[in-house]
Coordinates of C-alpha atoms in Angstrom, one line a residue:
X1 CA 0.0 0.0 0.0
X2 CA 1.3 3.5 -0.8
X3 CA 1.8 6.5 1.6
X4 CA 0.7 8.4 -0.2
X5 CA 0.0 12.2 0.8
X6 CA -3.3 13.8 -0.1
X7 CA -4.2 17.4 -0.1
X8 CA -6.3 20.1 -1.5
X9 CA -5.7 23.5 -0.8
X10 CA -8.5 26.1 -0.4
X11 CA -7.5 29.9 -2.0
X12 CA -9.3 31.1 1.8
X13 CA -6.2 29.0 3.4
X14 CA -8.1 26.5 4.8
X15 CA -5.9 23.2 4.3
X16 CA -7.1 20.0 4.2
X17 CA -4.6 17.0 4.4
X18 CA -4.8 13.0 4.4
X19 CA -2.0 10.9 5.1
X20 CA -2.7 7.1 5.3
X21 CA -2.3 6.0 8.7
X22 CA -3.6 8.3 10.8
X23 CA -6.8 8.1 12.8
X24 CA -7.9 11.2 12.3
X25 CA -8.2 10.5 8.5
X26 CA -8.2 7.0 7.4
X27 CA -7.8 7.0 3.4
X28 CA -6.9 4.2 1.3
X29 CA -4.2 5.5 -1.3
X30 CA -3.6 2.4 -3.2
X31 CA -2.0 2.2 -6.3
X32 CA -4.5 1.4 -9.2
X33 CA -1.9 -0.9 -11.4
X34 CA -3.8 -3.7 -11.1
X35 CA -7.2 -1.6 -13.2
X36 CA -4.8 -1.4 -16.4
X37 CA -1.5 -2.9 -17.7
X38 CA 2.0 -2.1 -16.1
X39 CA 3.5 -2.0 -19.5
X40 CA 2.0 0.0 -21.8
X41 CA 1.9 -0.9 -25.9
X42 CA 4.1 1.4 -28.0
X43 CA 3.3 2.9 -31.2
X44 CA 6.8 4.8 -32.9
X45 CA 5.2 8.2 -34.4
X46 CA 6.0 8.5 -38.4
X47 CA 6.4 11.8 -39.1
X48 CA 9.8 13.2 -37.6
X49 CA 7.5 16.7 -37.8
X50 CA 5.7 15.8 -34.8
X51 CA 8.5 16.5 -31.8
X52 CA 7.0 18.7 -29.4
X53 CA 3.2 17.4 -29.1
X54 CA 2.0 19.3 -25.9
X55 CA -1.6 17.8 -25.9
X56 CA -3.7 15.3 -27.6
X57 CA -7.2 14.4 -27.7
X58 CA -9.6 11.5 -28.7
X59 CA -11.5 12.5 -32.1
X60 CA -15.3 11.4 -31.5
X61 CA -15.5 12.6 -35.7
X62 CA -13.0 10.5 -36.5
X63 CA -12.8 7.6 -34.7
X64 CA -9.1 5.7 -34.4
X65 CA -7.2 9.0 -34.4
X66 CA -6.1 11.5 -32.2
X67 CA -5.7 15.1 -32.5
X68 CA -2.4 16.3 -31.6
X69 CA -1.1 19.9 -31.0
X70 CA 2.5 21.3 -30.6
X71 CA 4.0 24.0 -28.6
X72 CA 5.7 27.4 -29.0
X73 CA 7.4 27.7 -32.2
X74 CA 5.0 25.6 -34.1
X75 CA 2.3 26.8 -36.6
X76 CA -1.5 26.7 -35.6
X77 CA -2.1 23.2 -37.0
X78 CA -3.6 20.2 -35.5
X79 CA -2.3 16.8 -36.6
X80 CA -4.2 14.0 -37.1
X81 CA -2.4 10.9 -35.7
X82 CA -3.8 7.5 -35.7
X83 CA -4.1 5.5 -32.9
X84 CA -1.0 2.9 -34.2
X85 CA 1.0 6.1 -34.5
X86 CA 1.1 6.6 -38.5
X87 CA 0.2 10.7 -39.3
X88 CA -2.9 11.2 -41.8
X89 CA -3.0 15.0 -42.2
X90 CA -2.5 18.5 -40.4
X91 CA -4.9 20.6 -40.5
X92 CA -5.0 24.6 -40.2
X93 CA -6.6 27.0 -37.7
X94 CA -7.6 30.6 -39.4
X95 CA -7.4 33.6 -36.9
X96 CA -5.7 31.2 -34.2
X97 CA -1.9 32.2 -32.9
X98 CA 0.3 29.8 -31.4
X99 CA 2.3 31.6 -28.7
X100 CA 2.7 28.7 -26.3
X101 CA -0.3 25.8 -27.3
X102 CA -0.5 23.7 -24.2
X103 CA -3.4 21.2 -23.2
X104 CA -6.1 19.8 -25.3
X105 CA -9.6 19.1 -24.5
X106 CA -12.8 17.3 -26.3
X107 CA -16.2 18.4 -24.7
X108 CA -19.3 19.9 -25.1
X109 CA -19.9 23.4 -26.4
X110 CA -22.7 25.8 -27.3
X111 CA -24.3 23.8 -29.5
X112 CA -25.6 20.4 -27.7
X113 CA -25.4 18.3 -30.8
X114 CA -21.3 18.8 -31.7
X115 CA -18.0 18.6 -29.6
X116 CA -15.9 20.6 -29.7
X117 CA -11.9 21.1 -29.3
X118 CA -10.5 23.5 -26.7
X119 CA -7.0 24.5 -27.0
X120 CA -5.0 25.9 -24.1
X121 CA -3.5 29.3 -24.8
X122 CA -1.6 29.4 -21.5
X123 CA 1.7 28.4 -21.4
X124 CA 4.5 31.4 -20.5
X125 CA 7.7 29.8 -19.5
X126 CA 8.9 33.5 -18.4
X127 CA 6.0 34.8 -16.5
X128 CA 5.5 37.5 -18.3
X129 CA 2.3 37.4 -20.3
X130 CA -1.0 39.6 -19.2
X131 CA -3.4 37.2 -20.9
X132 CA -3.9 34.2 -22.3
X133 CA -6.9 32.0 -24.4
X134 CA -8.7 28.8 -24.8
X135 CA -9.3 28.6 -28.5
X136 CA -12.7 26.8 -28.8
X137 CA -13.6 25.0 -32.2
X138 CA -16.1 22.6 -33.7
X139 CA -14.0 19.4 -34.5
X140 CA -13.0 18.9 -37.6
X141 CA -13.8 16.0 -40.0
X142 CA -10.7 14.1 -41.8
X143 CA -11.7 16.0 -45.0
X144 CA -11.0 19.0 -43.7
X145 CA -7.9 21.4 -44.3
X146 CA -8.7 24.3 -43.1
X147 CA -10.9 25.4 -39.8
X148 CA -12.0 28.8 -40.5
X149 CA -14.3 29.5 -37.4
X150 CA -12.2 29.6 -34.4
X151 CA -13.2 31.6 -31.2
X152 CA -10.9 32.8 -28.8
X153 CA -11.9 33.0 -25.3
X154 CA -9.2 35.4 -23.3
X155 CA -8.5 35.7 -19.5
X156 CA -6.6 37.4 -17.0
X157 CA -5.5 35.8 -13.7
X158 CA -6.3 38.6 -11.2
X159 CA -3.1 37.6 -9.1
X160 CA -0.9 38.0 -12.3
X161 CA 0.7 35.7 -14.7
X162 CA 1.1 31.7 -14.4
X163 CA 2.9 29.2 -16.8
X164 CA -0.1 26.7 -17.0
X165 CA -0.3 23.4 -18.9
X166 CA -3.4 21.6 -18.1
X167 CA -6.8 22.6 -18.4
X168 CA -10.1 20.6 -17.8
X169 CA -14.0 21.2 -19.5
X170 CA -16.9 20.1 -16.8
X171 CA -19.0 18.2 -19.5
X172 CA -21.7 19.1 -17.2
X173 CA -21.3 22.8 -17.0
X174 CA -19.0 23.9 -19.5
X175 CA -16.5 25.5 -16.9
X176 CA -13.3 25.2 -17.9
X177 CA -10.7 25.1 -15.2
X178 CA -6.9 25.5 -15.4
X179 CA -4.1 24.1 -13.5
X180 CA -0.5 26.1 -13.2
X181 CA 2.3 24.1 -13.6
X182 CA 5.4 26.2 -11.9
X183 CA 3.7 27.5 -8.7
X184 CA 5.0 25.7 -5.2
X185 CA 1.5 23.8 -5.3
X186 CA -0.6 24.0 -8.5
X187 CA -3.3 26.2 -8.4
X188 CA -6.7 25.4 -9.8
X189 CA -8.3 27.8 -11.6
X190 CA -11.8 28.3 -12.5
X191 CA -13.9 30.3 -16.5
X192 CA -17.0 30.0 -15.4
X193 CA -19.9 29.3 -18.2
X194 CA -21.1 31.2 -20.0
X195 CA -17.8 33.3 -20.8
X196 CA -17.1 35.8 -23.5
X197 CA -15.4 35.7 -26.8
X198 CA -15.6 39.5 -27.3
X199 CA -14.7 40.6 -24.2
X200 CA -11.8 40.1 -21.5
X201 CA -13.0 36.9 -19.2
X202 CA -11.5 37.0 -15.5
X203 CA -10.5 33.3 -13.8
X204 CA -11.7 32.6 -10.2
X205 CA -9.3 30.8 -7.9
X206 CA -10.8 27.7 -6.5
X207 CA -7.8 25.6 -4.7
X208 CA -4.5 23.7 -5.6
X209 CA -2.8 20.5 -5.5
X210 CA -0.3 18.6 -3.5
X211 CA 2.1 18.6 -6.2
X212 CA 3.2 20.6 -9.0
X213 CA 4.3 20.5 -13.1
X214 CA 1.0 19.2 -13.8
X215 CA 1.4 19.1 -17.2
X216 CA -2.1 17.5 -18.9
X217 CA -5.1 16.7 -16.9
X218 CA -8.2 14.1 -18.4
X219 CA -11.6 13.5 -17.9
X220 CA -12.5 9.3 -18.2
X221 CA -15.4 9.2 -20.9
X222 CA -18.1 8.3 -18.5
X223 CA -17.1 11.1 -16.3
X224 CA -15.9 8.8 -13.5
X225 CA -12.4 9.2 -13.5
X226 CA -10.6 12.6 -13.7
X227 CA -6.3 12.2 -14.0
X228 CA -3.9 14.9 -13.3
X229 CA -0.4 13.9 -15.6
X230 CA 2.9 15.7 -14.8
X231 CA 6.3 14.7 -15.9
X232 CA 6.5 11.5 -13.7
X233 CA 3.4 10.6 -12.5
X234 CA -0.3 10.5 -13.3
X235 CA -2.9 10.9 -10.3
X236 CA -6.6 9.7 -10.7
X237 CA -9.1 10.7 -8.7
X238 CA -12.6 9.1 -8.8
X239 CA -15.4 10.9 -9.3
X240 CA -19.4 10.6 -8.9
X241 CA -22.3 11.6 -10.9
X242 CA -23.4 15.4 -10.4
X243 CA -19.7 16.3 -8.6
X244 CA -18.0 19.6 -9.7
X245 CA -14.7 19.4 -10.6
X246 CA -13.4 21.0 -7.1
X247 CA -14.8 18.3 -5.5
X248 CA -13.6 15.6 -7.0
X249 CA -9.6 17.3 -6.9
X250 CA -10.5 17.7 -2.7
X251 CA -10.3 13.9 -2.4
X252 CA -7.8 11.2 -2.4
X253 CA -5.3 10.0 -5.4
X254 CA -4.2 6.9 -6.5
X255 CA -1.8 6.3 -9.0
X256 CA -1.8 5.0 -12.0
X257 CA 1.2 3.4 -14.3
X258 CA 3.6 5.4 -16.1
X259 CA 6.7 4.6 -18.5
X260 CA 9.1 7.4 -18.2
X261 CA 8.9 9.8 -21.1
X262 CA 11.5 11.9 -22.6
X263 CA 9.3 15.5 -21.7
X264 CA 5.6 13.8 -21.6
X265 CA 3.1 16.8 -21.7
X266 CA 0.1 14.8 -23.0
X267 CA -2.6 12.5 -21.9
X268 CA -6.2 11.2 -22.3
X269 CA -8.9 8.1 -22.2
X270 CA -10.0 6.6 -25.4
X271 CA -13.2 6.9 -26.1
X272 CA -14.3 3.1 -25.5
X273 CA -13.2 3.9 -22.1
X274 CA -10.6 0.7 -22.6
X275 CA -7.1 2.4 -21.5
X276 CA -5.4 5.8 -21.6
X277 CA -2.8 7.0 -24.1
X278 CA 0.3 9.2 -23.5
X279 CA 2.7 11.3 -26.2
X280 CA 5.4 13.2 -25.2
X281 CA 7.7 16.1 -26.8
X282 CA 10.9 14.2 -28.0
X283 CA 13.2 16.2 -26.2
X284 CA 16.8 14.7 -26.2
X285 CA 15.0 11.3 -27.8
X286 CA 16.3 9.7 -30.8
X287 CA 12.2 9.5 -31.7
X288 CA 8.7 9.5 -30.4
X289 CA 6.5 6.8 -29.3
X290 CA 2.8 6.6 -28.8
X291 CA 1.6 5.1 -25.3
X292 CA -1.1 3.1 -24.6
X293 CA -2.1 1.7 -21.3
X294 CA -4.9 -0.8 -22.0
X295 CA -7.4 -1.1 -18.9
X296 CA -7.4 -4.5 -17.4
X297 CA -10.7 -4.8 -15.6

């Protein structure tokens, strides 16, 4: 059984802390190997291109792929990479800037009938950007080369700038949250819905983590597992029917497994719910390999 500390930090400073063991709070924090396979299966990417993937996200339009998105220094494209690793396509976002493309989402939007790909605006390295975006867009069928309708939702953190490089949709809702990455503890942030794609939005604090360099975060298909990634572990947290996001982060971890990755910034469930896949930026790596961890039970 793991020791594993659990915490959740509330902006008003109230904290709240588990440690197996102790009377006062007895938590199970087990690892969750066992509820998918140790090793994962490993897909080599094909196109050297595709080096510094930052987040990736199971296409519901087209199924068997995965969109991918790269960081700073990369054009506004999305790739479209199938799920044994081979590339079909890129394809172009009009009006959309990359300045430091972090996470990836797929969830519901404003219209009930689509999904819809959100886009994570909000890395800054150097802390010293004023605002940042989620770029929301209707996926994308293979056919397409171009995505001309893009919006761009902009925020400010009232507290100042952050490096972030995970966000999260609540399927529910539609609030998007964000989690920092270079803070002491990461700090969960909160765009409410319905937010603005004219106007500047302002993010609400709602808490932080026990850790840090959360670098992707992931929301299980049927909403019941919620995973945090960062550059050596990945934490799930269960999660019930009706729960907000907040709650769900407020309560115990477990674990999941992990194979090392050169600079792995990426994570998410298929969408058969059978495993989770991982890509990471290849770094010092002679290549790139597509992760999957196939769900044992």
């Amino acid at each position: 059984m793991l020791q594993q500390r659990t915490a959740f930090i509330h902006p008003a400073g109230i904290f709240l802390l588990c440690i197996t063991g102790l009377t006062a709070c007895k938590q199970n924090h087990e690892s969750n190997t066992a509820g998918f396979a140790g090793t994962p299966l490993e897909y080599p990417v094909s196109d050297v291109k595709l080096v510094e993937a930052s987040g990736i996200a199971d296409s519901k339009a087209n199924p068997g792929y995965l969109w991918v998105e790269q960081d700073s220094g990369n054009p506004p494209d999305l790739t479209l990479l199938q799920h044994n690793g081979t590339v079909l396509k890129s394809v172009h976002l009009a009006n959309a800037v990359n300045r430091d493309w972090e996470d990836m989402v797929l969830a519901p939007g404003p219209d009930p009938h689509k999904q819809y790909l959100y886009i994570a605006e909000t890395g800054d390295n150097l802390i010293r950007y004023d605002d940042y975006a989620i770029y929301r867009l209707e996926e994308p069928a293979a056919a397409t080369d171009t995505v001309q309708q893009v919006d761009k939702i902009a925020f400010f953190y009232p507290d100042g700038s952050h490096n972030a490089e995970a966000i999260l949709v609540d399927p529910d809702t539609k609030d998007i949250y964000i989690i920092t990455k270079t803070d002491l503890h990461s700090k969960l942030f909160k765009l409410k819905y319905p937010y603005s794609t004219v106007e500047m939005n302002s993010v609400e604090e709602v808490g932080a983590l026990p850790y840090n360099y959360a670098t992707s975060a992931a929301l299980s298909p049927n909403g019941r597992e919620l995973v945090v990634k960062t550059y050596e572990a990945i934490y799930m947290y269960p999660r019930t029917a009706g729960e907000t996001i907040v709650q769900t982060l407020s309560k115990p971890y477990t674990t999941l497994p992990y194979q090392q990755e050169p600079q792995g910034e990426a994570i998410v469930f298929d969408n058969n719910d059978s495993g989770y896949y991982t890509l990471s930026e290849k770094g010092l790596a002679s290549s790139v390999n597509l992760y999957f961890y196939k769900r044992t039970k």
